[in-house]
mmCIF file of C-alpha atoms and ligand atoms in Angstrom:
data_model
loop_
_atom_site.group_PDB
_atom_site.id
_atom_site.type_symbol
_atom_site.label_atom_id
_atom_site.label_comp_id
_atom_site.label_asym_id
_atom_site.label_seq_id
_atom_site.Cartn_x
_atom_site.Cartn_y
_atom_site.Cartn_z
ATOM 1 C CA MET A 1472 -23.009 -5.071 26.964
ATOM 2 C CA LEU A 1473 -21.476 -6.125 23.717
ATOM 3 C CA LYS A 1474 -22.788 -4.324 20.562
ATOM 4 C CA VAL A 1475 -21.466 -5.664 17.180
ATOM 5 C CA ILE A 1476 -22.208 -2.961 14.666
ATOM 6 C CA ASP A 1477 -23.648 -4.635 11.683
ATOM 7 C CA HIS A 1478 -23.369 -2.367 8.558
ATOM 8 C CA PRO A 1479 -22.582 -3.433 4.843
ATOM 9 C CA LEU A 1480 -19.923 -0.601 4.551
ATOM 10 C CA ILE A 1481 -18.164 -1.602 7.626
ATOM 11 C CA LYS A 1482 -18.026 -5.201 6.381
ATOM 12 C CA HIS A 1483 -16.846 -4.263 3.157
ATOM 13 C CA LYS A 1484 -14.110 -1.955 4.500
ATOM 14 C CA LEU A 1485 -13.089 -4.402 7.206
ATOM 15 C CA THR A 1486 -12.649 -7.106 4.567
ATOM 16 C CA VAL A 1487 -10.199 -4.785 2.703
ATOM 17 C CA MET A 1488 -8.329 -4.296 5.960
ATOM 18 C CA ARG A 1489 -8.144 -8.130 6.577
ATOM 19 C CA LYS A 1490 -6.517 -8.915 3.155
ATOM 20 C CA LYS A 1491 -2.766 -9.502 3.625
ATOM 21 C CA GLU A 1492 -1.936 -7.554 0.486
ATOM 22 C CA THR A 1493 -3.624 -4.277 1.804
ATOM 23 C CA GLY A 1494 -0.761 -1.691 2.333
ATOM 24 C CA THR A 1495 -0.465 0.835 5.083
ATOM 25 C CA LYS A 1496 -2.202 3.786 3.185
ATOM 26 C CA ASP A 1497 -5.356 1.824 2.515
ATOM 27 C CA PHE A 1498 -5.459 0.136 5.739
ATOM 28 C CA ARG A 1499 -5.322 3.433 7.632
ATOM 29 C CA GLN A 1500 -7.905 4.934 5.433
ATOM 30 C CA ASN A 1501 -10.255 2.145 5.831
ATOM 31 C CA LEU A 1502 -9.666 2.310 9.712
ATOM 32 C CA ASP A 1503 -10.422 6.053 9.702
ATOM 33 C CA GLU A 1504 -13.653 5.326 7.721
ATOM 34 C CA ILE A 1505 -14.842 2.576 9.909
ATOM 35 C CA GLY A 1506 -14.188 4.555 13.077
ATOM 36 C CA GLY A 1507 -16.407 7.290 11.528
ATOM 37 C CA LEU A 1508 -19.179 4.820 10.644
ATOM 38 C CA MET A 1509 -19.010 3.399 14.155
ATOM 39 C CA VAL A 1510 -19.330 6.694 15.881
ATOM 40 C CA TYR A 1511 -23.003 6.911 14.848
ATOM 41 C CA GLU A 1512 -23.818 3.806 17.114
ATOM 42 C CA ILE A 1513 -21.461 4.618 19.774
ATOM 43 C CA THR A 1514 -22.780 8.115 20.380
ATOM 44 C CA ARG A 1515 -26.572 7.097 20.093
ATOM 45 C CA ASP A 1516 -27.258 7.627 23.831
ATOM 46 C CA LEU A 1517 -25.062 10.722 24.369
ATOM 47 C CA PRO A 1518 -27.064 13.145 26.598
ATOM 48 C CA LEU A 1519 -28.068 16.426 25.162
ATOM 49 C CA LYS A 1520 -29.060 19.795 26.599
ATOM 50 C CA PRO A 1521 -31.542 22.305 25.081
ATOM 51 C CA ILE A 1522 -30.050 25.706 24.003
ATOM 52 C CA GLU A 1523 -31.723 28.788 22.794
ATOM 53 C CA ILE A 1524 -30.589 30.125 19.460
ATOM 54 C CA GLU A 1525 -31.874 32.425 16.698
ATOM 55 C CA THR A 1526 -32.106 30.951 13.134
ATOM 56 C CA PRO A 1527 -32.167 33.672 10.368
ATOM 57 C CA ILE A 1528 -36.056 33.284 10.758
ATOM 58 C CA CYS A 1529 -36.877 32.950 14.421
ATOM 59 C CA GLN A 1530 -35.818 32.076 17.927
ATOM 60 C CA TYR A 1531 -35.439 28.254 18.383
ATOM 61 C CA THR A 1532 -34.646 25.681 21.061
ATOM 62 C CA GLY A 1533 -31.969 23.551 19.771
ATOM 63 C CA TYR A 1534 -29.567 21.002 21.279
ATOM 64 C CA GLU A 1535 -25.989 20.696 22.140
ATOM 65 C CA LEU A 1536 -24.027 17.731 23.680
ATOM 66 C CA ALA A 1537 -24.418 17.845 27.421
ATOM 67 C CA LYS A 1538 -21.192 16.178 28.257
ATOM 68 C CA LYS A 1539 -17.587 16.349 27.006
ATOM 69 C CA VAL A 1540 -16.239 13.406 25.086
ATOM 70 C CA VAL A 1541 -12.771 12.033 25.796
ATOM 71 C CA ILE A 1542 -11.149 9.581 23.435
ATOM 72 C CA VAL A 1543 -8.460 7.489 25.047
ATOM 73 C CA PRO A 1544 -6.468 5.465 22.562
ATOM 74 C CA ILE A 1545 -4.351 2.648 23.942
ATOM 75 C CA LEU A 1546 -0.866 3.294 22.363
ATOM 76 C CA ARG A 1547 0.098 2.617 19.878
ATOM 77 C CA ALA A 1548 -2.544 0.756 17.823
ATOM 78 C CA GLY A 1549 -5.343 2.849 19.308
ATOM 79 C CA LEU A 1550 -3.940 6.052 17.610
ATOM 80 C CA GLY A 1551 -5.250 4.520 14.452
ATOM 81 C CA MET A 1552 -8.870 4.824 15.583
ATOM 82 C CA VAL A 1553 -8.706 8.444 16.887
ATOM 83 C CA ASN A 1554 -9.101 10.452 13.515
ATOM 84 C CA GLY A 1555 -12.207 8.708 12.340
ATOM 85 C CA ILE A 1556 -13.876 9.407 15.622
ATOM 86 C CA GLN A 1557 -12.624 12.916 16.059
ATOM 87 C CA ASP A 1558 -13.762 13.897 12.689
ATOM 88 C CA LEU A 1559 -17.377 13.530 13.821
ATOM 89 C CA ILE A 1560 -16.718 14.804 17.364
ATOM 90 C CA PRO A 1561 -14.211 17.502 16.722
ATOM 91 C CA THR A 1562 -14.470 18.916 20.359
ATOM 92 C CA ALA A 1563 -13.340 15.646 21.811
ATOM 93 C CA LYS A 1564 -10.317 15.718 24.133
ATOM 94 C CA ILE A 1565 -7.671 12.857 23.552
ATOM 95 C CA ALA A 1566 -6.069 11.269 26.455
ATOM 96 C CA HIS A 1567 -3.364 8.719 25.970
ATOM 97 C CA VAL A 1568 -2.470 5.210 27.667
ATOM 98 C CA GLY A 1569 0.710 3.815 26.654
ATOM 99 C CA MET A 1570 0.722 0.027 26.983
ATOM 100 C CA TYR A 1571 2.596 -2.843 25.413
ATOM 101 C CA ARG A 1572 1.873 -6.548 25.538
ATOM 102 C CA ASP A 1573 4.635 -8.778 26.812
ATOM 103 C CA GLU A 1574 4.973 -11.213 23.769
ATOM 104 C CA GLU A 1575 5.517 -14.331 26.236
ATOM 105 C CA THR A 1576 3.034 -13.796 29.004
ATOM 106 C CA LEU A 1577 0.723 -11.528 26.789
ATOM 107 C CA GLU A 1578 0.311 -9.218 29.994
ATOM 108 C CA PRO A 1579 -0.172 -5.511 29.438
ATOM 109 C CA HIS A 1580 2.626 -3.150 30.768
ATOM 110 C CA THR A 1581 1.968 0.572 31.192
ATOM 111 C CA TYR A 1582 4.483 3.208 30.299
ATOM 112 C CA PHE A 1583 2.540 6.420 29.664
ATOM 113 C CA GLU A 1584 -0.686 8.074 30.940
ATOM 114 C CA LYS A 1585 -2.018 11.530 30.304
ATOM 115 C CA TYR A 1586 -5.654 12.710 30.802
ATOM 116 C CA PRO A 1587 -7.606 16.034 30.614
ATOM 117 C CA LYS A 1588 -9.117 17.439 33.594
ATOM 118 C CA ASN A 1589 -12.648 16.262 34.993
ATOM 119 C CA LEU A 1590 -12.792 12.891 33.527
ATOM 120 C CA GLU A 1591 -15.569 12.195 35.975
ATOM 121 C CA GLU A 1592 -17.905 14.502 34.064
ATOM 122 C CA ALA A 1593 -17.091 13.024 30.564
ATOM 123 C CA ILE A 1594 -18.018 10.343 28.337
ATOM 124 C CA THR A 1595 -14.900 8.324 28.115
ATOM 125 C CA ILE A 1596 -14.309 6.316 24.922
ATOM 126 C CA VAL A 1597 -11.334 3.911 25.221
ATOM 127 C CA VAL A 1598 -10.088 2.717 21.722
ATOM 128 C CA ASP A 1599 -7.983 -0.224 20.542
ATOM 129 C CA PRO A 1600 -8.452 -1.915 17.113
ATOM 130 C CA MET A 1601 -7.785 -5.413 18.523
ATOM 131 C CA LEU A 1602 -9.581 -6.897 21.515
ATOM 132 C CA ALA A 1603 -7.568 -9.957 21.811
ATOM 133 C CA THR A 1604 -7.090 -11.387 25.536
ATOM 134 C CA GLY A 1605 -8.706 -8.202 26.840
ATOM 135 C CA GLY A 1606 -5.713 -7.643 29.137
ATOM 136 C CA SER A 1607 -4.830 -4.209 27.881
ATOM 137 C CA SER A 1608 -8.438 -3.042 27.651
ATOM 138 C CA VAL A 1609 -9.317 -4.202 31.141
ATOM 139 C CA ALA A 1610 -6.033 -2.392 32.433
ATOM 140 C CA ALA A 1611 -6.889 0.844 30.370
ATOM 141 C CA ILE A 1612 -10.513 0.901 31.771
ATOM 142 C CA ASP A 1613 -9.059 0.432 35.151
ATOM 143 C CA MET A 1614 -6.826 3.309 34.815
ATOM 144 C CA VAL A 1615 -9.393 5.803 33.470
ATOM 145 C CA LYS A 1616 -11.733 4.748 36.212
ATOM 146 C CA LYS A 1617 -8.947 5.393 38.775
ATOM 147 C CA GLN A 1618 -8.861 8.881 37.225
ATOM 148 C CA GLY A 1619 -12.611 9.303 38.009
ATOM 149 C CA ALA A 1620 -14.243 8.178 34.640
ATOM 150 C CA THR A 1621 -17.758 6.838 35.345
ATOM 151 C CA ASN A 1622 -19.168 6.722 31.992
ATOM 152 C CA VAL A 1623 -16.793 4.461 29.862
ATOM 153 C CA LYS A 1624 -17.118 2.783 26.468
ATOM 154 C CA LEU A 1625 -14.891 0.392 24.841
ATOM 155 C CA VAL A 1626 -14.649 0.606 21.000
ATOM 156 C CA CYS A 1627 -12.529 -1.854 19.174
ATOM 157 C CA LEU A 1628 -12.494 -3.031 15.454
ATOM 158 C CA VAL A 1629 -12.150 -6.721 15.851
ATOM 159 C CA GLY A 1630 -12.630 -8.714 19.007
ATOM 160 C CA ALA A 1631 -12.048 -12.295 20.222
ATOM 161 C CA PRO A 1632 -14.798 -14.016 22.381
ATOM 162 C CA GLU A 1633 -11.903 -14.391 25.208
ATOM 163 C CA GLY A 1634 -11.411 -10.661 25.319
ATOM 164 C CA VAL A 1635 -14.976 -9.821 25.280
ATOM 165 C CA LYS A 1636 -15.475 -12.116 28.329
ATOM 166 C CA ALA A 1637 -12.653 -10.722 30.090
ATOM 167 C CA VAL A 1638 -13.847 -7.164 29.674
ATOM 168 C CA GLU A 1639 -17.479 -7.996 30.480
ATOM 169 C CA LYS A 1640 -16.259 -9.903 33.741
ATOM 170 C CA ALA A 1641 -14.055 -7.023 35.028
ATOM 171 C CA HIS A 1642 -16.140 -4.080 33.818
ATOM 172 C CA PRO A 1643 -19.920 -5.144 33.444
ATOM 173 C CA ASP A 1644 -20.912 -1.326 33.383
ATOM 174 C CA VAL A 1645 -18.856 -0.668 30.099
ATOM 175 C CA ASP A 1646 -20.407 -1.034 26.697
ATOM 176 C CA VAL A 1647 -18.277 -2.975 24.253
ATOM 177 C CA TYR A 1648 -18.636 -1.865 20.659
ATOM 178 C CA LEU A 1649 -17.050 -4.022 17.875
ATOM 179 C CA ALA A 1650 -17.140 -4.039 13.878
ATOM 180 C CA SER A 1651 -16.700 -7.760 14.111
ATOM 181 C CA LEU A 1652 -16.658 -10.492 16.673
ATOM 182 C CA ASP A 1653 -14.152 -12.950 15.245
ATOM 183 C CA ASP A 1654 -13.772 -16.834 15.986
ATOM 184 C CA HIS A 1655 -10.910 -17.265 18.472
ATOM 185 C CA LEU A 1656 -7.331 -16.282 19.652
ATOM 186 C CA ASN A 1657 -4.515 -18.688 18.317
ATOM 187 C CA GLU A 1658 -1.555 -19.889 20.451
ATOM 188 C CA HIS A 1659 0.334 -16.726 19.908
ATOM 189 C CA GLY A 1660 -2.481 -14.331 20.986
ATOM 190 C CA TYR A 1661 -3.612 -13.304 17.483
ATOM 191 C CA ILE A 1662 -7.145 -13.132 16.731
ATOM 192 C CA VAL A 1663 -8.363 -15.642 14.034
ATOM 193 C CA PRO A 1664 -9.310 -14.749 11.362
ATOM 194 C CA GLY A 1665 -8.426 -11.182 12.341
ATOM 195 C CA LEU A 1666 -6.018 -8.972 10.276
ATOM 196 C CA GLY A 1667 -2.648 -9.507 11.710
ATOM 197 C CA ASP A 1668 -0.856 -6.969 13.985
ATOM 198 C CA ALA A 1669 -2.736 -3.846 13.772
ATOM 199 C CA GLY A 1670 -0.008 -1.683 15.019
ATOM 200 C CA ASP A 1671 2.301 -2.775 12.360
ATOM 201 C CA ARG A 1672 -0.159 -2.427 9.638
ATOM 202 C CA ILE A 1673 -1.211 1.146 10.636
ATOM 203 C CA PHE A 1674 2.266 2.419 11.025
ATOM 204 C CA GLY A 1675 4.153 0.235 8.406
ATOM 205 C CA THR A 1676 6.430 -1.421 10.851
ATOM 206 C CA LYS A 1677 7.300 -5.041 11.292
HETATM 207 N N1 URA B 2031 -3.111 -7.442 18.624
HETATM 208 C C1 URA B 2031 -3.148 -7.383 17.230
HETATM 209 O O1 URA B 2031 -2.515 -6.318 16.805
HETATM 210 N N2 URA B 2031 -3.603 -8.314 16.533
HETATM 211 C C2 URA B 2031 -4.169 -9.384 16.945
HETATM 212 O O2 URA B 2031 -4.547 -10.320 16.320
HETATM 213 C C3 URA B 2031 -4.253 -9.530 18.432
HETATM 214 C C4 URA B 2031 -3.582 -8.442 19.222
#
């Protein structure tokens, strides 16, 4: 299911990121902050288990997260969404999926994969700022499922309808979270209005 997280702070910060004059430092900082704000919605349904603790006053039955959380950035732009999420879930493990997009066919190619143990017991959060054709996200979700992941969420900053449709078709069990559903993809595979090449803007490359 698609969930567009509608929040004034997210809209404000995303607009700063979309501006072409925004530099690397501010782009990264706003991405971190939006990642943190999105965590609140992304984690709303995380299961809890009761634990017995002692407060300075008395015995108390509190809660802790019942499942391990694994964040899976799709390299390289996905790395830009890790810090903001990890700040709020500091026990999260980080897997890595290395993929690049063939600029002509727009097809994803995998060059690196690394996962923690027992993905089947975890909440697996695949992250990539831009959900364009959906090719990389569908491939990354295929890969984590092959490793045993059963509870998978996809978190992106900006999505195109084409990408959302592709993920929903290939992985109807995966919830997709966006800060914005944009208008369309252009003939070069860029999201419109979008924010340009997220990887280049995060890392200051061209
Ligand atoms: N990847 C990006 O970085 N930007 C887009 O607009 C589409 C894919």
